[in-house]
mmCIF file of C-alpha atoms in Angstrom:
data_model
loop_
_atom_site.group_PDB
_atom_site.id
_atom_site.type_symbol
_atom_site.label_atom_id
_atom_site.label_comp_id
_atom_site.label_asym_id
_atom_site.label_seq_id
_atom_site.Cartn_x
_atom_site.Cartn_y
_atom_site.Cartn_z
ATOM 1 C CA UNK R 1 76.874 55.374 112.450
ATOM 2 C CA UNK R 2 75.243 57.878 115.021
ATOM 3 C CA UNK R 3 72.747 59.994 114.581
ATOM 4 C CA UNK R 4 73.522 63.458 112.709
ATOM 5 C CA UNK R 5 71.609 66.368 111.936
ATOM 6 C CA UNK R 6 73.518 69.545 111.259
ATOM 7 C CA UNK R 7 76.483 69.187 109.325
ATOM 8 C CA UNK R 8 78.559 72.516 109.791
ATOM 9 C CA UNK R 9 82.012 72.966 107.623
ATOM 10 C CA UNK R 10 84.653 75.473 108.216
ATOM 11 C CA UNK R 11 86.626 76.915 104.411
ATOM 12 C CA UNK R 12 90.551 77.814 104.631
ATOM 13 C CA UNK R 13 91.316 77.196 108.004
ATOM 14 C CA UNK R 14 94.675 76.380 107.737
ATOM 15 C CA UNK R 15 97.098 78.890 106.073
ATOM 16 C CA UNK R 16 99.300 76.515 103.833
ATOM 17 C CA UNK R 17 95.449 75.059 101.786
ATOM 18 C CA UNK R 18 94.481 78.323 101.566
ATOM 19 C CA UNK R 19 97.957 79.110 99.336
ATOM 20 C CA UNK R 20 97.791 75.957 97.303
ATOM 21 C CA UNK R 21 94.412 77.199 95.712
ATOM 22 C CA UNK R 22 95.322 80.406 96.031
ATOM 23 C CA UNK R 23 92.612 81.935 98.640
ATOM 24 C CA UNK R 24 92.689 84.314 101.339
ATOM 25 C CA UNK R 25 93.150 83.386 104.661
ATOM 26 C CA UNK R 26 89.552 85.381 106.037
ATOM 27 C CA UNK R 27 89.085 87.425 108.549
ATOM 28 C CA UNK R 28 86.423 85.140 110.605
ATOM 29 C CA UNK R 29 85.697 81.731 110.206
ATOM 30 C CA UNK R 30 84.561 81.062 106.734
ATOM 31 C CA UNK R 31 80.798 78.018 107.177
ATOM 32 C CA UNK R 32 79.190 76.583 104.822
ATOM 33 C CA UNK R 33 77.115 73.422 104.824
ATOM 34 C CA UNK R 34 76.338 69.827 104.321
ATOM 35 C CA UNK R 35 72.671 67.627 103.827
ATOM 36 C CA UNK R 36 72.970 65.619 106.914
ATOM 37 C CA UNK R 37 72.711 62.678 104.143
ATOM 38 C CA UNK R 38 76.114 63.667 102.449
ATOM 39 C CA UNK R 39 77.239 62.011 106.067
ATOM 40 C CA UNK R 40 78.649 58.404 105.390
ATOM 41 C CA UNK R 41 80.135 55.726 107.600
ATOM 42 C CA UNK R 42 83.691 53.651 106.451
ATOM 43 C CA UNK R 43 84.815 50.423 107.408
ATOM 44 C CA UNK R 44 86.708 49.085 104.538
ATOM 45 C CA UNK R 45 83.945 49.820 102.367
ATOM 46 C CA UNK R 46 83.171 50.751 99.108
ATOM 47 C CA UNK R 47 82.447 54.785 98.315
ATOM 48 C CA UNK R 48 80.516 55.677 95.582
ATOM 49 C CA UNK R 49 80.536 59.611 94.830
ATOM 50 C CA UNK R 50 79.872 61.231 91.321
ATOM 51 C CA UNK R 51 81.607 61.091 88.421
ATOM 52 C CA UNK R 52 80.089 62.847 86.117
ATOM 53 C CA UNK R 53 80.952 66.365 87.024
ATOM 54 C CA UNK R 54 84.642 66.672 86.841
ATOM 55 C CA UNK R 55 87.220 66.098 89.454
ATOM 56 C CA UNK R 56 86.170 64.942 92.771
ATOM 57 C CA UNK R 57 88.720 66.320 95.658
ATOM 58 C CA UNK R 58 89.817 64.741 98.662
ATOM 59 C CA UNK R 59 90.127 67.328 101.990
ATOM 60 C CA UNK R 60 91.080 65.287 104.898
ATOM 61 C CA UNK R 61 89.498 66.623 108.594
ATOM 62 C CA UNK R 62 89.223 66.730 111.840
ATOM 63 C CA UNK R 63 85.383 66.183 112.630
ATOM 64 C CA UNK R 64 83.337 66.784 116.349
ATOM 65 C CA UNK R 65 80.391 65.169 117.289
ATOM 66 C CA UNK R 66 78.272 67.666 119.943
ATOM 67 C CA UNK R 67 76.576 66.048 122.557
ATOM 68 C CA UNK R 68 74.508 68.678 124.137
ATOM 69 C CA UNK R 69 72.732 72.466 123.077
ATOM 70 C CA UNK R 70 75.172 75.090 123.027
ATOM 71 C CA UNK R 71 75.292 77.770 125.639
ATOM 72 C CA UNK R 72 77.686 80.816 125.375
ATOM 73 C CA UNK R 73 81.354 80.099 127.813
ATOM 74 C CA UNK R 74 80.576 76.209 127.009
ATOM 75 C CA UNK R 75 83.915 74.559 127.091
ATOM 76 C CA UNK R 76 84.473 72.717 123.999
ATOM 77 C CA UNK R 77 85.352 69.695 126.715
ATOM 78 C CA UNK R 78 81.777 69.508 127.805
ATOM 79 C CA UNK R 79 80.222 70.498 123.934
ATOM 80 C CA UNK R 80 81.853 66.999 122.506
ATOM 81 C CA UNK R 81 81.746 64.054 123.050
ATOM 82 C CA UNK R 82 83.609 62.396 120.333
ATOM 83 C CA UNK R 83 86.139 62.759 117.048
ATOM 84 C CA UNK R 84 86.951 61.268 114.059
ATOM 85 C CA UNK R 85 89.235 62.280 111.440
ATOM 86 C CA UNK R 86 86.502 62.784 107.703
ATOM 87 C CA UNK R 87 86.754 63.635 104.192
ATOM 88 C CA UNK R 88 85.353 66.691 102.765
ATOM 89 C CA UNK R 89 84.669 65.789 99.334
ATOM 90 C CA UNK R 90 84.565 68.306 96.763
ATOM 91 C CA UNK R 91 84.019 68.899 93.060
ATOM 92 C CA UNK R 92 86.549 71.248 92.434
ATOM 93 C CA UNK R 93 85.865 72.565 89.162
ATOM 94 C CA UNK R 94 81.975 72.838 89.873
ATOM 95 C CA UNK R 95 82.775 75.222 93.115
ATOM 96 C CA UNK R 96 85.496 77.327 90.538
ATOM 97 C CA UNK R 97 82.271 78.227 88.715
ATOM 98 C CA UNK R 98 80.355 78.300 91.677
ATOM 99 C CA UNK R 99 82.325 81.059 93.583
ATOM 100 C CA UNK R 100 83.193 83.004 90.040
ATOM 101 C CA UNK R 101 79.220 83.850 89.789
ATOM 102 C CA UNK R 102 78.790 84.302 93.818
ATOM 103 C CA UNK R 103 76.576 81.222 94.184
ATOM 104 C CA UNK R 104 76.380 79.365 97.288
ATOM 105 C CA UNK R 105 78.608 75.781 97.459
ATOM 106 C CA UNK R 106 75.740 73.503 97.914
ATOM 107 C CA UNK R 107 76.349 71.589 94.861
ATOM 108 C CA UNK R 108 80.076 71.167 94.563
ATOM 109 C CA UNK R 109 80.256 70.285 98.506
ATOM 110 C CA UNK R 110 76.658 68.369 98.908
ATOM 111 C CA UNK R 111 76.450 65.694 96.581
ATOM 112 C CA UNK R 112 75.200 62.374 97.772
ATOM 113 C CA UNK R 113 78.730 60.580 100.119
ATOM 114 C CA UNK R 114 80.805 64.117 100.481
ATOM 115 C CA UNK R 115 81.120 63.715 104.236
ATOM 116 C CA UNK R 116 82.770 60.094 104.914
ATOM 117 C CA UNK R 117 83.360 59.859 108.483
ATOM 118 C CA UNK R 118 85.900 57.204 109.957
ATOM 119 C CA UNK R 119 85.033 55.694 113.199
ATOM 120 C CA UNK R 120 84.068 58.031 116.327
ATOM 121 C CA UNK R 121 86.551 58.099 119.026
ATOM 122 C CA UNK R 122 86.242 59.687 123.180
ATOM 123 C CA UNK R 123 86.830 62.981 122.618
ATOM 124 C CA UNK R 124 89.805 63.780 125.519
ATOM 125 C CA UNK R 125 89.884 67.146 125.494
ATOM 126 C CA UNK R 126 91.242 70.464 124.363
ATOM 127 C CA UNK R 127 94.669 69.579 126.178
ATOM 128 C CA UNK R 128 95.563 67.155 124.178
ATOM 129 C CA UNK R 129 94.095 67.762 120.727
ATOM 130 C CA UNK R 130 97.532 68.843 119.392
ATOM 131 C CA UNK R 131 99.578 66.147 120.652
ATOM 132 C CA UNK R 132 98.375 64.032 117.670
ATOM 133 C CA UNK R 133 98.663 64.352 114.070
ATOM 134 C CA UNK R 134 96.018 63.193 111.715
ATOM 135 C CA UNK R 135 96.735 61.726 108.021
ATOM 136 C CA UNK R 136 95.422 60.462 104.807
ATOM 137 C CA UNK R 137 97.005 57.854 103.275
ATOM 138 C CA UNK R 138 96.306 57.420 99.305
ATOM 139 C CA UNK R 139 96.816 54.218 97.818
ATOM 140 C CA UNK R 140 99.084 53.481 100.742
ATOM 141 C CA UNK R 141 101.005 56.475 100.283
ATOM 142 C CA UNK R 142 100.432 59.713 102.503
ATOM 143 C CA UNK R 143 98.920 62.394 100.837
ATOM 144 C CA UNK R 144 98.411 64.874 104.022
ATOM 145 C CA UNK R 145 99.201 65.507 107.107
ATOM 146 C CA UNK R 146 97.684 67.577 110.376
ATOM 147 C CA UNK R 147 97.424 69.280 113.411
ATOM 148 C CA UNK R 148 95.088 71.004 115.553
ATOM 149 C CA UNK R 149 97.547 73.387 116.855
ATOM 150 C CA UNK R 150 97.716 74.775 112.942
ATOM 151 C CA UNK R 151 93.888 75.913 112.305
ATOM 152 C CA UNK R 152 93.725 79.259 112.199
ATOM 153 C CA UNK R 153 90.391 79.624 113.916
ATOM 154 C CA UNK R 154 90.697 76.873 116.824
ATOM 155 C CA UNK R 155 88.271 74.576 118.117
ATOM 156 C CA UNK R 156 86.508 77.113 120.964
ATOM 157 C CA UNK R 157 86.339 79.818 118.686
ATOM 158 C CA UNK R 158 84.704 77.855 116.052
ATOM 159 C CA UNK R 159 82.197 76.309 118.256
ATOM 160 C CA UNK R 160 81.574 79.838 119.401
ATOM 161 C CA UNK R 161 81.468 81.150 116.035
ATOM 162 C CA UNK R 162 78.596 78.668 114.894
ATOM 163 C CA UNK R 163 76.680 78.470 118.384
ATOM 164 C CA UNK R 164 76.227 82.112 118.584
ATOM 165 C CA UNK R 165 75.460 82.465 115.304
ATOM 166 C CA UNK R 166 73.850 79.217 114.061
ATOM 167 C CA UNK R 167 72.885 77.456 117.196
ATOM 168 C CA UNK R 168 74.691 73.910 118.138
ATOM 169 C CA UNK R 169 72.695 71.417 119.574
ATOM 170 C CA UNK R 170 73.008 67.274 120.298
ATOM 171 C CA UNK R 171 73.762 65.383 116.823
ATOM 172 C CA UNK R 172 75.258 68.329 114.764
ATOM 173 C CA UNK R 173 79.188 67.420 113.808
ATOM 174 C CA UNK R 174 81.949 70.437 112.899
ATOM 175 C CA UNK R 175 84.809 69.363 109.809
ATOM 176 C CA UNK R 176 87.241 71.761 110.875
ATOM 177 C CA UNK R 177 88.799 72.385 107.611
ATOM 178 C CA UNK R 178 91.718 70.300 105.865
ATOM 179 C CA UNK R 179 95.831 71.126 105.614
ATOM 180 C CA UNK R 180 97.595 71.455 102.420
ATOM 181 C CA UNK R 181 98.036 68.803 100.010
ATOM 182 C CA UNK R 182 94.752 68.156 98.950
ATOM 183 C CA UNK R 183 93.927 66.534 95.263
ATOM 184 C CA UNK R 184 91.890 64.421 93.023
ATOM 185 C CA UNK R 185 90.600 61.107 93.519
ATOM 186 C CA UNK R 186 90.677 58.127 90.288
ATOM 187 C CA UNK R 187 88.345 55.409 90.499
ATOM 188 C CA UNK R 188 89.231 52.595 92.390
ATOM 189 C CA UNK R 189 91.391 54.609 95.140
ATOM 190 C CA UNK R 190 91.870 53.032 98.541
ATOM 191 C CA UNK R 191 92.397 55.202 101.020
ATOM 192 C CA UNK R 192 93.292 55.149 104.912
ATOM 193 C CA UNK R 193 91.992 57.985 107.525
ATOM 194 C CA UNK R 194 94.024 57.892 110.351
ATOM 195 C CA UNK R 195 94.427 59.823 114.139
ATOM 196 C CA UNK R 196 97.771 59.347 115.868
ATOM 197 C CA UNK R 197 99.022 56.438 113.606
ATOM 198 C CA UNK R 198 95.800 54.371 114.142
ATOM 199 C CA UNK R 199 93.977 53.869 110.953
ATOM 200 C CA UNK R 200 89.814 54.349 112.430
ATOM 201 C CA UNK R 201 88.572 54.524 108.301
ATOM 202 C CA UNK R 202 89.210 53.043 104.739
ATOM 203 C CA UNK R 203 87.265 52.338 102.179
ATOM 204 C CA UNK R 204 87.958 52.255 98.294
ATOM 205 C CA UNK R 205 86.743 55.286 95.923
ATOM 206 C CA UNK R 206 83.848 54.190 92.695
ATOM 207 C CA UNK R 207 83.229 57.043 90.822
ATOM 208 C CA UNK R 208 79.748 56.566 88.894
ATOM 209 C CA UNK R 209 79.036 58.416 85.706
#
């Protein structure tokens, strides 16, 4: 596991999620936040995540690991230096409440293990970054499925959006926001995070009450 400070999330970046909980697409890049301990490594290990509050959601992600402080023009080729395809766990029912009153996400998006992050890969570059898809497999079965190319607010202008605004610097890491098909997790879930067809996380789900 490297070292990670700032964990920075993007909300409803890609159209088809947004519809299937029925959100607006917004205008600008929509960031909230993780503790940097929410941040967890897997390697066919076990996850424990709370149980206690209703359903826990799984929103599969592409993730970026910066290497060096943000300066504006940076290409997002120099700003990373590696992937990996995360989970951004979420308790679903605690951020309905949460967004009814207009309180901030913290606790339906921060709980202790709500960032797994599969193993870091080379980052190669904005060139390619849509030539792959990326997938979550559920109990061996996929659940969703992918691609760069469909964000709405792509990988430049996000890194833009938070380095101007929030400041990027060496350790922080970016979830880009998840595709459609996300859902709830049961106790005892195995699950497979993979980038172009090679599986670089697992681990199995135990939800504590």
């Amino acid at each position: 596991m490297v070292d990670i400070r700032n964990v920075y999330c993007v909300g409803r970046n890609y159209r088809l999620h947004a519809a299937e909980l029925g959100n607006e697409v917004p205008a600008s890049p929509m960031i909230f936040m993780k503790p940097s301990h929410a941040a967890v490594s897997l390697d066919n290990a076990r996850l424990p995540v709370t149980g206690s509050q209703g359903d826990v959601h799984f929103e599969m992600e592409l993730v970026f690991y910066v290497a060096r402080p943000f300066e504006s023009g940076i290409s997002p080729d120099d700003l990373f230096s590696h992937m990996t395809v995360g989970l951004d766990l979420t308790l679903r029912g605690v951020q309905d409440v949460l967004k009814a009153k207009g309180h901030p996400w913290l606790p339906a998006k921060g709980f202790r293990n709500s960032a797994p992050l599969g193993r870091w890969l080379p980052f190669s570059g904005m060139s390619t970054l849509d030539q792959a898809d990326f997938t979550l497999l559920l109990n061996g079965v996929e659940a969703q499925r992918g691609n760069a190319g469909d964000m709405v607010f792509g990988l430049r202008e996000l890194a833009e959006f938070v380095g101007e605004r929030y400041g990027l610097g060496a350790g922080d890491v970016l979830f880009t926001g998840t595709p459609a098909g996300v859902g709830s997790l049961k106790d005892g879930d195995r699950f497979e995070l993979r980038w172009d067809g090679q599986t670089i996380g697992s681990g199995q789900v135990s939800l504590e009450v």
